[in-house]
Amino acid sequence: MAKELLKGNIAMAEAAIRAGLEGYFGYPITPQTELLEWMAERMPALGRAFLQAESEVAAINMLYGAACTGARVMTSSSSPGISLMMEGLSYIAGTEVPAVIIDVVRGGPGLGNIAPSQGDYNQIVHGGGHGDYHPIVLAPASVQEAVDLVVLAFDLAEKYRTIVFIMADGNIGQMMEPAELPPMRPIRTEYPDWAVRGAMGRERRILSSIYIDPKDEEVTNYRLLQVWNRIQAAEIRYREYFLEDADYVVIGFGTAGRIALSAVRMARAEGMRVGLLRPITLSPFPHPQIENLIPQVEGILVVEMNSGQMLEDVQKAVRGRVPVEFYGRLGGMVPFPDEILAEIRRMCREGIPPDGDPRQRWMKRFAPIIRWHD
Amino acid sequence: METTLSVQIVYQRPRSLTAVPMHYCPGCTHGIAHRLIAEVIDELGIRERTIGVAPVGCSVFAYNYFDCDFVEAAHGRAPAMATGIKRLLPDRVVFTYQGDGDLASIGMGEIIHAAGRGENITVFFINNAIYGMTSGQMAPTTLPGQKTTSSPQGRDVETMGYPLRMAELLANLDGAGYVVRRSLHDPKNIRMAKKAIRLAFETQLRGLGFAMVELLSTCSTNWGLSPLESLRWLEEHMIPYYPIGDFKVAEALQAIKV
Ligand SMILES: Cc1ncc(C[n+]2csc(CCOP(=O)(O)OP(=O)(O)O)c2C)c(N)n1
Ligand code: SF4
Ligand SMILES: [Mg+2]
C-alpha cells in the first residue's frame, strides 16, 4: 500500500479499523478528538460498533463489557480523560481481558492545556488504577510508527490478555506525515474460549475481577506477574541510532526522542560521538539495553517532555555506574533540537558530575531559561 | 381395588438458577428477585443467549446463581458494561441487576444515559432503601427520617436531601420503553413483579429500547427488623413514597398478555 499524507490521530484510528477493530467507545477531548470523529464516520459504515459515551468513566466500562465478548475493541482519550478511566482499567486488568487504549497526552496537571506533553508517563507506566498489575505501553515517535504500533497493540493485548496503551503525545496526534496504512484484516470469526457471548451449547462462563478469598487473589496476582515476566522477556522494543562508537548516549521516547535524534545528528556533524536510544516500549522498559550500554558510554542524557519521570527508570537501570544528566520541558512546552544540542555539547565538553541529582542540576540550569513572565 | 398415583411437579428450581446455596441473609428478597428472573428466562427460552451483568452490592455474586453467561461490573457501571456487550452482540439478551446505591448513587450517570440512549437492555433495580453490603449506610432511596448507620438520627432532608424516585425519573426519558415499579413483599405483588420482569425482557426482545423494573425489597439485617416485620415495614413505609405502578409502557407492549 502506498504512503499517504496522514494526521496522526486519523492514522491511528484507521490502523485500528484495519487491524479488525469491532468496537470503539470514546469521549471527545483535544488533542485526540479527530480519532473519535474518524471512528464515528467509519465504524458504522462498516457495520461495526461506535458509541460516543457520556464520559470517559462510561467509555472505559463500555470497553470493559465489549472486551468481555472477546472482540477487538479500543478507546482513546487525552490525559484528563485517562484519569477518569483508571477505575475501569483496573477492572480490565483484574479480569484479564485484552483492551487497547490510546492516550494522546497533553499538558497538565488539572485541565492544563492542549499542547503535547509526556506528563502522563508515571500514571500510565507505573500508576494506573488500583491494585497490582502492569500494562504494556508503546510510545510512537512518528505517524508511521503510531500506525504500526496500533496494529501491534491488538496482537499483544490478545496474546497476553492484557491492557496495551499507546502513549502518544499531542504532537503525534496532530502532526501530518506520509505513512503507509496496513491492509484491511478481516474481522475475526472465532472467539477465545473465555469470551462471554451466551452459553449456547456449552457451560456458562463468568468474567469477573473478584477473588474474595485472598489466597485466590494472591494466586491471581502471581499469575499476572508470571505473564508480566514473559512480556518483559519477549516484548521490549526500542530503536538505536549511532550507538556503535558512541561515548555518550541520549535517551528519549516519543516526540522528545525524535527531537533528540535531530540534535544527535547535529552533534555528529560537529564530530561528537553521541548516539540515541529511543525506548518504544516504556513498559516493559528497556532495562537490559541500557545495562548493555554502561561499559561503553561515559554519560547518559535523558530528554523528556516532563520533569524526569522516565529519568528515574533510567537511573534504576544505571545504578550509579555511569553519570546521568537530564533535560526536560514542562507543561506542554516542546524542546527545540538546539536546546538538546547545547546539552549534548556541554556533556561532551565538560562531562557529567559523577554524583548529585541530575534533576536538581537541570532545575538550576533551566531556571534562567524558563519564561517566568511573558 | 386398584389405585394409580400420578405425581405432578408443581414447583422446582428453574433451569436458569444454579443449584448452589445463596449467600443472602435469611428472608432477604434478593433471592426472590433472582428466582423470578430465572423463571422468566426459562419461560422465554433465552438462557443460552442471555448475558447478565452483576453489580457491586449484596448481589455482587449474582453470577454464581444464574446458569447463564455473566460478567461482574464496577460499582454503578453495570449499564455501561451492558452497553458495551449489547453493542457488540445485538442479538443477545443483556440484563443488569443493581442495588439502589449502585444504580441511583454512584451509577446515576450510567443509568440515565443508558435510558436516554434507549439502550436495548433490561435493568432490574433492587430498591431496599439502604446500602446492604457495606452494612447499612444511607442510600439515595433511604426514606426521610429513616435511621441508617450514616444517618443515625434519621435522614434529615434539610441536610441529606430527598430520596430519589428512579422509576419516575427514568420514565421521563424518550429512550425508555418500559419502566415500572413493583414490590416483593407478598405473593400477589411477587406475581405482579414476575409479569413485569417478563415484559421487561419482551421490551428487549422486540427492540423497544430501555427497560427497567424497580423492585421494592427488604434488608432485614440492616433495617434491624425480623424478615416478617421487614415485609410490613416495606408495605407501610416504602410503598407510600414509592408507589407501585407503570410509568412508561411502550405502545407495542400494551397488547402483550403475560
Ligand atoms: C467505587 C466504590 N465505592 C464504594 C464501594 C463500596 N460499596 C460496596 S457495595 C456499596 C453499596 C451497595 O448498596 P446497594 O447498591 O444499595 O446494594 P445492596 O447491598 O443494598 O443490595 C458500596 C458503597 C465500592 N465497592 N466501590
Ligand atoms: S444485608 Fe440486606 S440486602 Fe444484603 S443479603 Fe442481607 S438482607 Fe439482603
Ligand atoms: Mg441497597
PDB file of N, CA and C in Angstrom, chain A residues 232-282:
ATOM      1  N   GLN A 232       8.134  -9.119  29.677  1.00  0.00           N
ATOM      2  CA  GLN A 232       9.441  -8.470  29.822  1.00  0.00           C
ATOM      3  C   GLN A 232      10.514  -9.201  29.026  1.00  0.00           C
ATOM      4  N   ALA A 233      10.411 -10.523  28.998  1.00  0.00           N
ATOM      5  CA  ALA A 233      11.436 -11.299  28.300  1.00  0.00           C
ATOM      6  C   ALA A 233      11.304 -11.176  26.785  1.00  0.00           C
ATOM      7  N   ALA A 234      10.093 -10.984  26.298  1.00  0.00           N
ATOM      8  CA  ALA A 234       9.890 -11.110  24.843  1.00  0.00           C
ATOM      9  C   ALA A 234       9.500  -9.830  24.127  1.00  0.00           C
ATOM     10  N   GLU A 235       9.050  -8.820  24.828  1.00  0.00           N
ATOM     11  CA  GLU A 235       8.391  -7.720  24.112  1.00  0.00           C
ATOM     12  C   GLU A 235       9.069  -6.353  24.228  1.00  0.00           C
ATOM     13  N   ILE A 236      10.266  -6.298  24.769  1.00  0.00           N
ATOM     14  CA  ILE A 236      10.936  -4.990  24.830  1.00  0.00           C
ATOM     15  C   ILE A 236      11.259  -4.536  23.407  1.00  0.00           C
ATOM     16  N   ARG A 237      10.899  -3.308  23.120  1.00  0.00           N
ATOM     17  CA  ARG A 237      11.172  -2.738  21.795  1.00  0.00           C
ATOM     18  C   ARG A 237      11.807  -1.365  21.953  1.00  0.00           C
ATOM     19  N   TYR A 238      12.743  -1.066  21.052  1.00  0.00           N
ATOM     20  CA  TYR A 238      13.471   0.205  21.140  1.00  0.00           C
ATOM     21  C   TYR A 238      14.150   0.436  19.797  1.00  0.00           C
ATOM     22  N   ARG A 239      14.646   1.650  19.580  1.00  0.00           N
ATOM     23  CA  ARG A 239      15.451   1.936  18.383  1.00  0.00           C
ATOM     24  C   ARG A 239      16.770   2.529  18.842  1.00  0.00           C
ATOM     25  N   GLU A 240      17.836   2.109  18.155  1.00  0.00           N
ATOM     26  CA  GLU A 240      19.167   2.639  18.438  1.00  0.00           C
ATOM     27  C   GLU A 240      19.630   3.468  17.255  1.00  0.00           C
ATOM     28  N   TYR A 241      20.292   4.565  17.526  1.00  0.00           N
ATOM     29  CA  TYR A 241      20.831   5.414  16.466  1.00  0.00           C
ATOM     30  C   TYR A 241      22.271   5.805  16.838  1.00  0.00           C
ATOM     31  N   PHE A 242      23.185   5.569  15.946  1.00  0.00           N
ATOM     32  CA  PHE A 242      24.606   5.977  16.106  1.00  0.00           C
ATOM     33  C   PHE A 242      25.212   5.464  17.411  1.00  0.00           C
ATOM     34  N   LEU A 243      24.867   4.278  17.817  1.00  0.00           N
ATOM     35  CA  LEU A 243      25.368   3.829  19.122  1.00  0.00           C
ATOM     36  C   LEU A 243      26.690   3.060  19.030  1.00  0.00           C
ATOM     37  N   GLU A 244      27.046   2.563  17.809  1.00  0.00           N
ATOM     38  CA  GLU A 244      28.210   1.665  17.693  1.00  0.00           C
ATOM     39  C   GLU A 244      29.441   2.235  18.391  1.00  0.00           C
ATOM     40  N   ASP A 245      29.756   3.494  18.087  1.00  0.00           N
ATOM     41  CA  ASP A 245      31.002   4.072  18.626  1.00  0.00           C
ATOM     42  C   ASP A 245      30.710   5.203  19.613  1.00  0.00           C
ATOM     43  N   ALA A 246      29.483   5.254  20.148  1.00  0.00           N
ATOM     44  CA  ALA A 246      29.090   6.420  20.948  1.00  0.00           C
ATOM     45  C   ALA A 246      29.788   6.432  22.315  1.00  0.00           C
ATOM     46  N   ASP A 247      30.289   7.606  22.706  1.00  0.00           N
ATOM     47  CA  ASP A 247      30.815   7.799  24.058  1.00  0.00           C
ATOM     48  C   ASP A 247      29.711   8.284  24.989  1.00  0.00           C
ATOM     49  N   TYR A 248      28.759   8.988  24.391  1.00  0.00           N
ATOM     50  CA  TYR A 248      27.625   9.494  25.167  1.00  0.00           C
ATOM     51  C   TYR A 248      26.333   9.021  24.500  1.00  0.00           C
ATOM     52  N   VAL A 249      25.329   8.798  25.315  1.00  0.00           N
ATOM     53  CA  VAL A 249      24.045   8.373  24.748  1.00  0.00           C
ATOM     54  C   VAL A 249      22.924   9.262  25.295  1.00  0.00           C
ATOM     55  N   VAL A 250      22.042   9.631  24.362  1.00  0.00           N
ATOM     56  CA  VAL A 250      20.832  10.352  24.752  1.00  0.00           C
ATOM     57  C   VAL A 250      19.703   9.326  24.803  1.00  0.00           C
ATOM     58  N   ILE A 251      18.852   9.403  25.815  1.00  0.00           N
ATOM     59  CA  ILE A 251      17.686   8.512  25.892  1.00  0.00           C
ATOM     60  C   ILE A 251      16.429   9.374  25.934  1.00  0.00           C
ATOM     61  N   GLY A 252      15.539   9.133  24.995  1.00  0.00           N
ATOM     62  CA  GLY A 252      14.281   9.873  24.961  1.00  0.00           C
ATOM     63  C   GLY A 252      13.257   9.053  24.194  1.00  0.00           C
ATOM     64  N   PHE A 253      11.969   9.250  24.511  1.00  0.00           N
ATOM     65  CA  PHE A 253      10.918   8.489  23.814  1.00  0.00           C
ATOM     66  C   PHE A 253       9.952   9.438  23.121  1.00  0.00           C
ATOM     67  N   GLY A 254       9.184   8.886  22.196  1.00  0.00           N
ATOM     68  CA  GLY A 254       8.138   9.663  21.523  1.00  0.00           C
ATOM     69  C   GLY A 254       8.706  10.913  20.879  1.00  0.00           C
ATOM     70  N   THR A 255       7.949  12.001  20.969  1.00  0.00           N
ATOM     71  CA  THR A 255       8.368  13.253  20.335  1.00  0.00           C
ATOM     72  C   THR A 255       9.704  13.751  20.891  1.00  0.00           C
ATOM     73  N   ALA A 256       9.918  13.618  22.186  1.00  0.00           N
ATOM     74  CA  ALA A 256      11.198  14.056  22.761  1.00  0.00           C
ATOM     75  C   ALA A 256      12.343  13.252  22.156  1.00  0.00           C
ATOM     76  N   GLY A 257      12.118  11.950  21.942  1.00  0.00           N
ATOM     77  CA  GLY A 257      13.143  11.101  21.342  1.00  0.00           C
ATOM     78  C   GLY A 257      13.426  11.511  19.911  1.00  0.00           C
ATOM     79  N   ARG A 258      12.366  11.873  19.227  1.00  0.00           N
ATOM     80  CA  ARG A 258      12.516  12.270  17.836  1.00  0.00           C
ATOM     81  C   ARG A 258      13.281  13.600  17.708  1.00  0.00           C
ATOM     82  N   ILE A 259      12.997  14.541  18.573  1.00  0.00           N
ATOM     83  CA  ILE A 259      13.710  15.825  18.545  1.00  0.00           C
ATOM     84  C   ILE A 259      15.164  15.598  18.971  1.00  0.00           C
ATOM     85  N   ALA A 260      15.328  14.698  19.934  1.00  0.00           N
ATOM     86  CA  ALA A 260      16.685  14.375  20.374  1.00  0.00           C
ATOM     87  C   ALA A 260      17.495  13.789  19.216  1.00  0.00           C
ATOM     88  N   LEU A 261      16.845  13.035  18.340  1.00  0.00           N
ATOM     89  CA  LEU A 261      17.560  12.455  17.193  1.00  0.00           C
ATOM     90  C   LEU A 261      18.104  13.562  16.290  1.00  0.00           C
ATOM     91  N   SER A 262      17.294  14.604  16.069  1.00  0.00           N
ATOM     92  CA  SER A 262      17.784  15.731  15.267  1.00  0.00           C
ATOM     93  C   SER A 262      19.013  16.338  15.934  1.00  0.00           C
ATOM     94  N   ALA A 263      18.943  16.486  17.239  1.00  0.00           N
ATOM     95  CA  ALA A 263      20.073  17.068  17.973  1.00  0.00           C
ATOM     96  C   ALA A 263      21.302  16.169  17.875  1.00  0.00           C
ATOM     97  N   VAL A 264      21.076  14.866  17.971  1.00  0.00           N
ATOM     98  CA  VAL A 264      22.194  13.910  17.883  1.00  0.00           C
ATOM     99  C   VAL A 264      22.835  13.988  16.494  1.00  0.00           C
ATOM    100  N   ARG A 265      22.029  14.106  15.470  1.00  0.00           N
ATOM    101  CA  ARG A 265      22.570  14.219  14.100  1.00  0.00           C
ATOM    102  C   ARG A 265      23.430  15.476  13.984  1.00  0.00           C
ATOM    103  N   MET A 266      22.930  16.587  14.556  1.00  0.00           N
ATOM    104  CA  MET A 266      23.688  17.842  14.507  1.00  0.00           C
ATOM    105  C   MET A 266      25.012  17.681  15.256  1.00  0.00           C
ATOM    106  N   ALA A 267      24.946  17.003  16.387  1.00  0.00           N
ATOM    107  CA  ALA A 267      26.160  16.799  17.190  1.00  0.00           C
ATOM    108  C   ALA A 267      27.166  15.930  16.431  1.00  0.00           C
ATOM    109  N   ARG A 268      26.635  14.908  15.758  1.00  0.00           N
ATOM    110  CA  ARG A 268      27.502  14.050  14.936  1.00  0.00           C
ATOM    111  C   ARG A 268      28.203  14.880  13.867  1.00  0.00           C
ATOM    112  N   ALA A 269      27.443  15.797  13.233  1.00  0.00           N
ATOM    113  CA  ALA A 269      28.016  16.651  12.187  1.00  0.00           C
ATOM    114  C   ALA A 269      29.135  17.519  12.763  1.00  0.00           C
ATOM    115  N   GLU A 270      29.051  17.779  14.057  1.00  0.00           N
ATOM    116  CA  GLU A 270      30.108  18.568  14.710  1.00  0.00           C
ATOM    117  C   GLU A 270      31.213  17.664  15.241  1.00  0.00           C
ATOM    118  N   GLY A 271      31.090  16.367  14.987  1.00  0.00           N
ATOM    119  CA  GLY A 271      32.160  15.440  15.348  1.00  0.00           C
ATOM    120  C   GLY A 271      32.042  14.813  16.727  1.00  0.00           C
ATOM    121  N   MET A 272      30.929  15.027  17.404  1.00  0.00           N
ATOM    122  CA  MET A 272      30.773  14.435  18.738  1.00  0.00           C
ATOM    123  C   MET A 272      30.269  12.997  18.602  1.00  0.00           C
ATOM    124  N   ARG A 273      30.872  12.102  19.393  1.00  0.00           N
ATOM    125  CA  ARG A 273      30.482  10.686  19.309  1.00  0.00           C
ATOM    126  C   ARG A 273      29.330  10.427  20.278  1.00  0.00           C
ATOM    127  N   VAL A 274      28.145  10.753  19.749  1.00  0.00           N
ATOM    128  CA  VAL A 274      26.958  10.620  20.589  1.00  0.00           C
ATOM    129  C   VAL A 274      25.892   9.828  19.833  1.00  0.00           C
ATOM    130  N   GLY A 275      25.146   9.039  20.548  1.00  0.00           N
ATOM    131  CA  GLY A 275      24.082   8.237  19.928  1.00  0.00           C
ATOM    132  C   GLY A 275      22.773   8.418  20.678  1.00  0.00           C
ATOM    133  N   LEU A 276      21.731   7.715  20.202  1.00  0.00           N
ATOM    134  CA  LEU A 276      20.405   7.824  20.823  1.00  0.00           C
ATOM    135  C   LEU A 276      19.810   6.437  21.043  1.00  0.00           C
ATOM    136  N   LEU A 277      19.266   6.236  22.213  1.00  0.00           N
ATOM    137  CA  LEU A 277      18.441   5.050  22.471  1.00  0.00           C
ATOM    138  C   LEU A 277      17.017   5.557  22.666  1.00  0.00           C
ATOM    139  N   ARG A 278      16.110   5.077  21.816  1.00  0.00           N
ATOM    140  CA  ARG A 278      14.726   5.535  21.922  1.00  0.00           C
ATOM    141  C   ARG A 278      13.837   4.359  22.334  1.00  0.00           C
ATOM    142  N   PRO A 279      13.435   4.305  23.602  1.00  0.00           N
ATOM    143  CA  PRO A 279      12.542   3.223  24.026  1.00  0.00           C
ATOM    144  C   PRO A 279      11.218   3.318  23.257  1.00  0.00           C
ATOM    145  N   ILE A 280      10.752   2.212  22.731  1.00  0.00           N
ATOM    146  CA  ILE A 280       9.423   2.166  22.101  1.00  0.00           C
ATOM    147  C   ILE A 280       8.437   1.547  23.091  1.00  0.00           C
ATOM    148  N   THR A 281       8.878   0.508  23.780  1.00  0.00           N
ATOM    149  CA  THR A 281       8.065   0.028  24.909  1.00  0.00           C
ATOM    150  C   THR A 281       8.557   0.757  26.160  1.00  0.00           C
ATOM    151  N   LEU A 282       7.680   1.568  26.729  1.00  0.00           N
ATOM    152  CA  LEU A 282       8.023   2.214  28.004  1.00  0.00           C
ATOM    153  C   LEU A 282       7.760   1.224  29.127  1.00  0.00           C
TER     154      LEU A 282
END
